[in-house]
PDB file of C-alpha atoms in Angstrom:
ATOM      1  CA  UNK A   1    -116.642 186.558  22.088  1.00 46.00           C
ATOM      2  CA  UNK A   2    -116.951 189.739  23.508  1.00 43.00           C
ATOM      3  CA  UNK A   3    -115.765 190.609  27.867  1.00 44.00           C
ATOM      4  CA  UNK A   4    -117.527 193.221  29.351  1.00 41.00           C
ATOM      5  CA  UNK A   5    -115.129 193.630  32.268  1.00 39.00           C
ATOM      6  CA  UNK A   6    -112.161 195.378  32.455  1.00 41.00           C
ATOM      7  CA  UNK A   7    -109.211 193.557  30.504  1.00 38.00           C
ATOM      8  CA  UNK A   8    -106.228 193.178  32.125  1.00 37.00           C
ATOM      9  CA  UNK A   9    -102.937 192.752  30.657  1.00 39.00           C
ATOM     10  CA  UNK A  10    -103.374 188.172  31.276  1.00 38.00           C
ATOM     11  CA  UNK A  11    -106.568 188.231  29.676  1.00 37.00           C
ATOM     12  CA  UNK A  12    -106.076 187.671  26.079  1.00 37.00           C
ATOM     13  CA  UNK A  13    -109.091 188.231  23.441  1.00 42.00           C
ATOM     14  CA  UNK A  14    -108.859 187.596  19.859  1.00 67.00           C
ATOM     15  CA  UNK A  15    -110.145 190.368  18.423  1.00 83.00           C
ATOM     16  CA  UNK A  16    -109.528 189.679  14.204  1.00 88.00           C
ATOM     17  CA  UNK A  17    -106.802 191.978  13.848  1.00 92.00           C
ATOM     18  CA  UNK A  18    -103.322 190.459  12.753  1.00 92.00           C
ATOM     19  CA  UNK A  19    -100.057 192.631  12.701  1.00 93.00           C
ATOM     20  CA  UNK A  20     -96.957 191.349  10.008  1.00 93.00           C
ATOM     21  CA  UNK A  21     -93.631 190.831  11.505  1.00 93.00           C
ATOM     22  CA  UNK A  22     -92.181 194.151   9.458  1.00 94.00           C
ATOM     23  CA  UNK A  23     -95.091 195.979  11.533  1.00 94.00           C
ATOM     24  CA  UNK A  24     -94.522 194.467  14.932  1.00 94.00           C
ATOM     25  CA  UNK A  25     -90.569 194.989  14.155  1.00 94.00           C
ATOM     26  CA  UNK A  26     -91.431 199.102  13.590  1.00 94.00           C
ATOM     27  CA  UNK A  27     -93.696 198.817  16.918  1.00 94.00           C
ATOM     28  CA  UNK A  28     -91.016 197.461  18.951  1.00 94.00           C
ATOM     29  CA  UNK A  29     -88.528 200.244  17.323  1.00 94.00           C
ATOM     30  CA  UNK A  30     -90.812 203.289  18.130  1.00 93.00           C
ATOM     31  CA  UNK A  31     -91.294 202.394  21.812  1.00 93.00           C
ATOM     32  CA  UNK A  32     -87.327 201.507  21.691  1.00 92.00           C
ATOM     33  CA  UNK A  33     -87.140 204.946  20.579  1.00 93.00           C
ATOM     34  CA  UNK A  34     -89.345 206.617  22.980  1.00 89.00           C
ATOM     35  CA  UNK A  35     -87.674 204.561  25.942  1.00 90.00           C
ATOM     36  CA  UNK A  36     -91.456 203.282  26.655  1.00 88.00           C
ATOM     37  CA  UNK A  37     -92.664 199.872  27.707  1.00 86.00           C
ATOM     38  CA  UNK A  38     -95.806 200.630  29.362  1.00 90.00           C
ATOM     39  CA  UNK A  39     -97.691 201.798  25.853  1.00 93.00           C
ATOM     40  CA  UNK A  40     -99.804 199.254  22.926  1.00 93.00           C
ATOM     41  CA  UNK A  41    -100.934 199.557  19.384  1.00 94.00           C
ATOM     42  CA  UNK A  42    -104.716 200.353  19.764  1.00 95.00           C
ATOM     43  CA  UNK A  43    -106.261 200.567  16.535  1.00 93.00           C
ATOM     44  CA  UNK A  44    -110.225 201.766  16.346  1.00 92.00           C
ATOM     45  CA  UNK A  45    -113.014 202.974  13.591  1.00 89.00           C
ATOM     46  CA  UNK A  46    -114.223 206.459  14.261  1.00 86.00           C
ATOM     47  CA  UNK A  47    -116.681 207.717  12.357  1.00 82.00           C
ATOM     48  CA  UNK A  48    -115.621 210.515   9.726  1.00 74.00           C
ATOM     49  CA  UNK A  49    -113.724 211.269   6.362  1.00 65.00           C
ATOM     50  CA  UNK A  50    -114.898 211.311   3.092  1.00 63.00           C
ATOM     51  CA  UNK A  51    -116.225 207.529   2.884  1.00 61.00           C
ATOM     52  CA  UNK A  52    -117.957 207.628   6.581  1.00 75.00           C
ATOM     53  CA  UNK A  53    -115.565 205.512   8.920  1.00 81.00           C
ATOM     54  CA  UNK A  54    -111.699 206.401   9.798  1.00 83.00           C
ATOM     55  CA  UNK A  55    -109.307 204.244  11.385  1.00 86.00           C
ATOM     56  CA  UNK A  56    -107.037 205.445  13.851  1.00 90.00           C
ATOM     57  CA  UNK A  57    -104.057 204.239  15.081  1.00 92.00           C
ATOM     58  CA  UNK A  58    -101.854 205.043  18.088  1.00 94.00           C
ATOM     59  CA  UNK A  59     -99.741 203.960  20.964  1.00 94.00           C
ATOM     60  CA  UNK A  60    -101.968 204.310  24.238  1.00 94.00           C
ATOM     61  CA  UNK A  61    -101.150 203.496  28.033  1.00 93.00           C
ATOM     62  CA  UNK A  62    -104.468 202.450  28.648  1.00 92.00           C
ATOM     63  CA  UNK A  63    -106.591 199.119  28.790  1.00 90.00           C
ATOM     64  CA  UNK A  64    -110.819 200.359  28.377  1.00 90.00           C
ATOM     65  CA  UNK A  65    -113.129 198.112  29.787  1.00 90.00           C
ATOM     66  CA  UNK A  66    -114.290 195.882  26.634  1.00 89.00           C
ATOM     67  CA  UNK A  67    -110.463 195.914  25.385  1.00 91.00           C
ATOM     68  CA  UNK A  68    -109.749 192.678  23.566  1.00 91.00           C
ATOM     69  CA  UNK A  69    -105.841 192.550  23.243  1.00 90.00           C
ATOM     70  CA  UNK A  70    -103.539 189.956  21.445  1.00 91.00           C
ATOM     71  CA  UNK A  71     -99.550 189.884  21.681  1.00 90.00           C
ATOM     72  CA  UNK A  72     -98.304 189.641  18.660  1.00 90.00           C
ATOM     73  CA  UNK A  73     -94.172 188.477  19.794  1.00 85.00           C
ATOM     74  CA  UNK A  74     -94.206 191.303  23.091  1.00 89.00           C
ATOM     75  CA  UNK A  75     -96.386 193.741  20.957  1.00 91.00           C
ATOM     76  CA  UNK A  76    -100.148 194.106  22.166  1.00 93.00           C
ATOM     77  CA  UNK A  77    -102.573 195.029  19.936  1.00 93.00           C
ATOM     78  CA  UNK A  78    -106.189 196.238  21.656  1.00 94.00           C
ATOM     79  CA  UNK A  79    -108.972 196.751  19.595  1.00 94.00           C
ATOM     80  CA  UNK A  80    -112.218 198.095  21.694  1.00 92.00           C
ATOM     81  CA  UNK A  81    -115.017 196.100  21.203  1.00 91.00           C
ATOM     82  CA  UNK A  82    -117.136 198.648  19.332  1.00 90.00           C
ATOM     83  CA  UNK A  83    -114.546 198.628  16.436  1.00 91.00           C
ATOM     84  CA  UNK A  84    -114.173 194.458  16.678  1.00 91.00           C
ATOM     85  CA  UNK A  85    -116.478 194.229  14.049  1.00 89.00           C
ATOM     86  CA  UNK A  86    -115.079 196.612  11.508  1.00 88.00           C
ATOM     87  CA  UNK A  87    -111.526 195.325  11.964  1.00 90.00           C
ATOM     88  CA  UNK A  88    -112.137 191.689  12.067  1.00 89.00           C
ATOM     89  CA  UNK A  89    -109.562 189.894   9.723  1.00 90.00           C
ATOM     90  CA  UNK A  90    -107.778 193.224   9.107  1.00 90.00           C
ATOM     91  CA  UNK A  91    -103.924 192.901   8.795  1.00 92.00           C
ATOM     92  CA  UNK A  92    -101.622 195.947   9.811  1.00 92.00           C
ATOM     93  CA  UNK A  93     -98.383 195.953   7.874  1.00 93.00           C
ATOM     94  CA  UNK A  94     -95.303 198.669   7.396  1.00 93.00           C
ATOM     95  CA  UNK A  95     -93.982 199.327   4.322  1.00 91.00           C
ATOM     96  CA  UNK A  96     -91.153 201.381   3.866  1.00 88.00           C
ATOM     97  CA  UNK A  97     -90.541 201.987   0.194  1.00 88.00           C
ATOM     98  CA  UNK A  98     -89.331 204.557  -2.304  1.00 87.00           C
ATOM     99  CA  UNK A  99     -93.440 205.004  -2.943  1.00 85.00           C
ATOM    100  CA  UNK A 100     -94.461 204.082   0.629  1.00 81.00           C
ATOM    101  CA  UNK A 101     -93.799 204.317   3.931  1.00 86.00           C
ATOM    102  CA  UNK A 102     -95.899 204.041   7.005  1.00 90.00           C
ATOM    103  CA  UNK A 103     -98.739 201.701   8.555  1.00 90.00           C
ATOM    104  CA  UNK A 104    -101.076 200.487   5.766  1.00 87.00           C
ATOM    105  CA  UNK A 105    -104.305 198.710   6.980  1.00 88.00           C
ATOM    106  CA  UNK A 106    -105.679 195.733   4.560  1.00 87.00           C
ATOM    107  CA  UNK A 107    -109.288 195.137   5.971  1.00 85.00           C
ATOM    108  CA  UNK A 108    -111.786 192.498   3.880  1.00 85.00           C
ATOM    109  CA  UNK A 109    -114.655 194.955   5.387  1.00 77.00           C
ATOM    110  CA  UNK A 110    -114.109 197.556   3.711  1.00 74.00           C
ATOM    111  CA  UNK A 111    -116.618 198.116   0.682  1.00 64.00           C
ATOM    112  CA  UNK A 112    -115.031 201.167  -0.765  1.00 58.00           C
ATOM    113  CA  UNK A 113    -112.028 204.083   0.145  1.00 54.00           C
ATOM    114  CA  UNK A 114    -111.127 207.372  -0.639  1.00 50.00           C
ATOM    115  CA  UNK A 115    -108.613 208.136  -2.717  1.00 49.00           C
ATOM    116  CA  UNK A 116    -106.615 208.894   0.294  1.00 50.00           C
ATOM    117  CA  UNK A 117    -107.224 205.682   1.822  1.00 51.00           C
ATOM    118  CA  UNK A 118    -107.824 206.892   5.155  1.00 53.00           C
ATOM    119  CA  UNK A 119    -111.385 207.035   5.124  1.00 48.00           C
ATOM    120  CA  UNK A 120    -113.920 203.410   4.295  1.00 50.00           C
ATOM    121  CA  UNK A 121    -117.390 202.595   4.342  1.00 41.00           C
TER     122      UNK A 121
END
């Protein structure tokens, strides 16, 4: 379902995207961190990189109109509706290993990556 008007904070949209509690945990650290409770995880699909389509991923202040938002325990999540499709049954995690550390992005879209794995088509 997609809301062309302006999405407020109350208005809830499920956009696909899940977040895992070790995620949401790192989330609520940062903005601990930063002394910030005005800011959300918005995660989009911009096109670029080496396999056509990047995802970004970044705390932002702002609700678009055709935001779709879900809390995930006091973290929102917005998604804009032109990335909805992309991202739909994605899962953000944090891992924070000896190998890896950081945000990792599991989405069923994605036909291929780059070796990087910042970059899917």
């Amino acid at each position: 379902m997609s809301d062309t008007t302006l999405t407020t904070p109350e208005t809830t949209h499920a956009h696909g995207v899940s977040l895992t509690d070790a995620a949401a945990q790192k989330v609520k650290s940062l903005l601990e961190q930063e002394g910030r409770d005005d800011l959300r995880l918005r995660v989009a699909v911009q096109p670029g990189g080496c396999s056509g389509l990047i995802y970004q991923l970044y705390f932002d202040e702002r609700y678009l109109e055709g935001d779709e938002t879900v809390d995930f325990d006091g973290v929102e999540v917005i998604v804009d509706n032109m990335s909805v499709p992309y991202l739909d049954g994605a899962s953000i995690d944090f891992k924070d290993t000896i190998s890896e550390q950081g945000f990792t992005i599991d989405n069923p879209n994605a036909q291929g990556s780059c070796a990087c794995g910042d970059s899917f088509h």
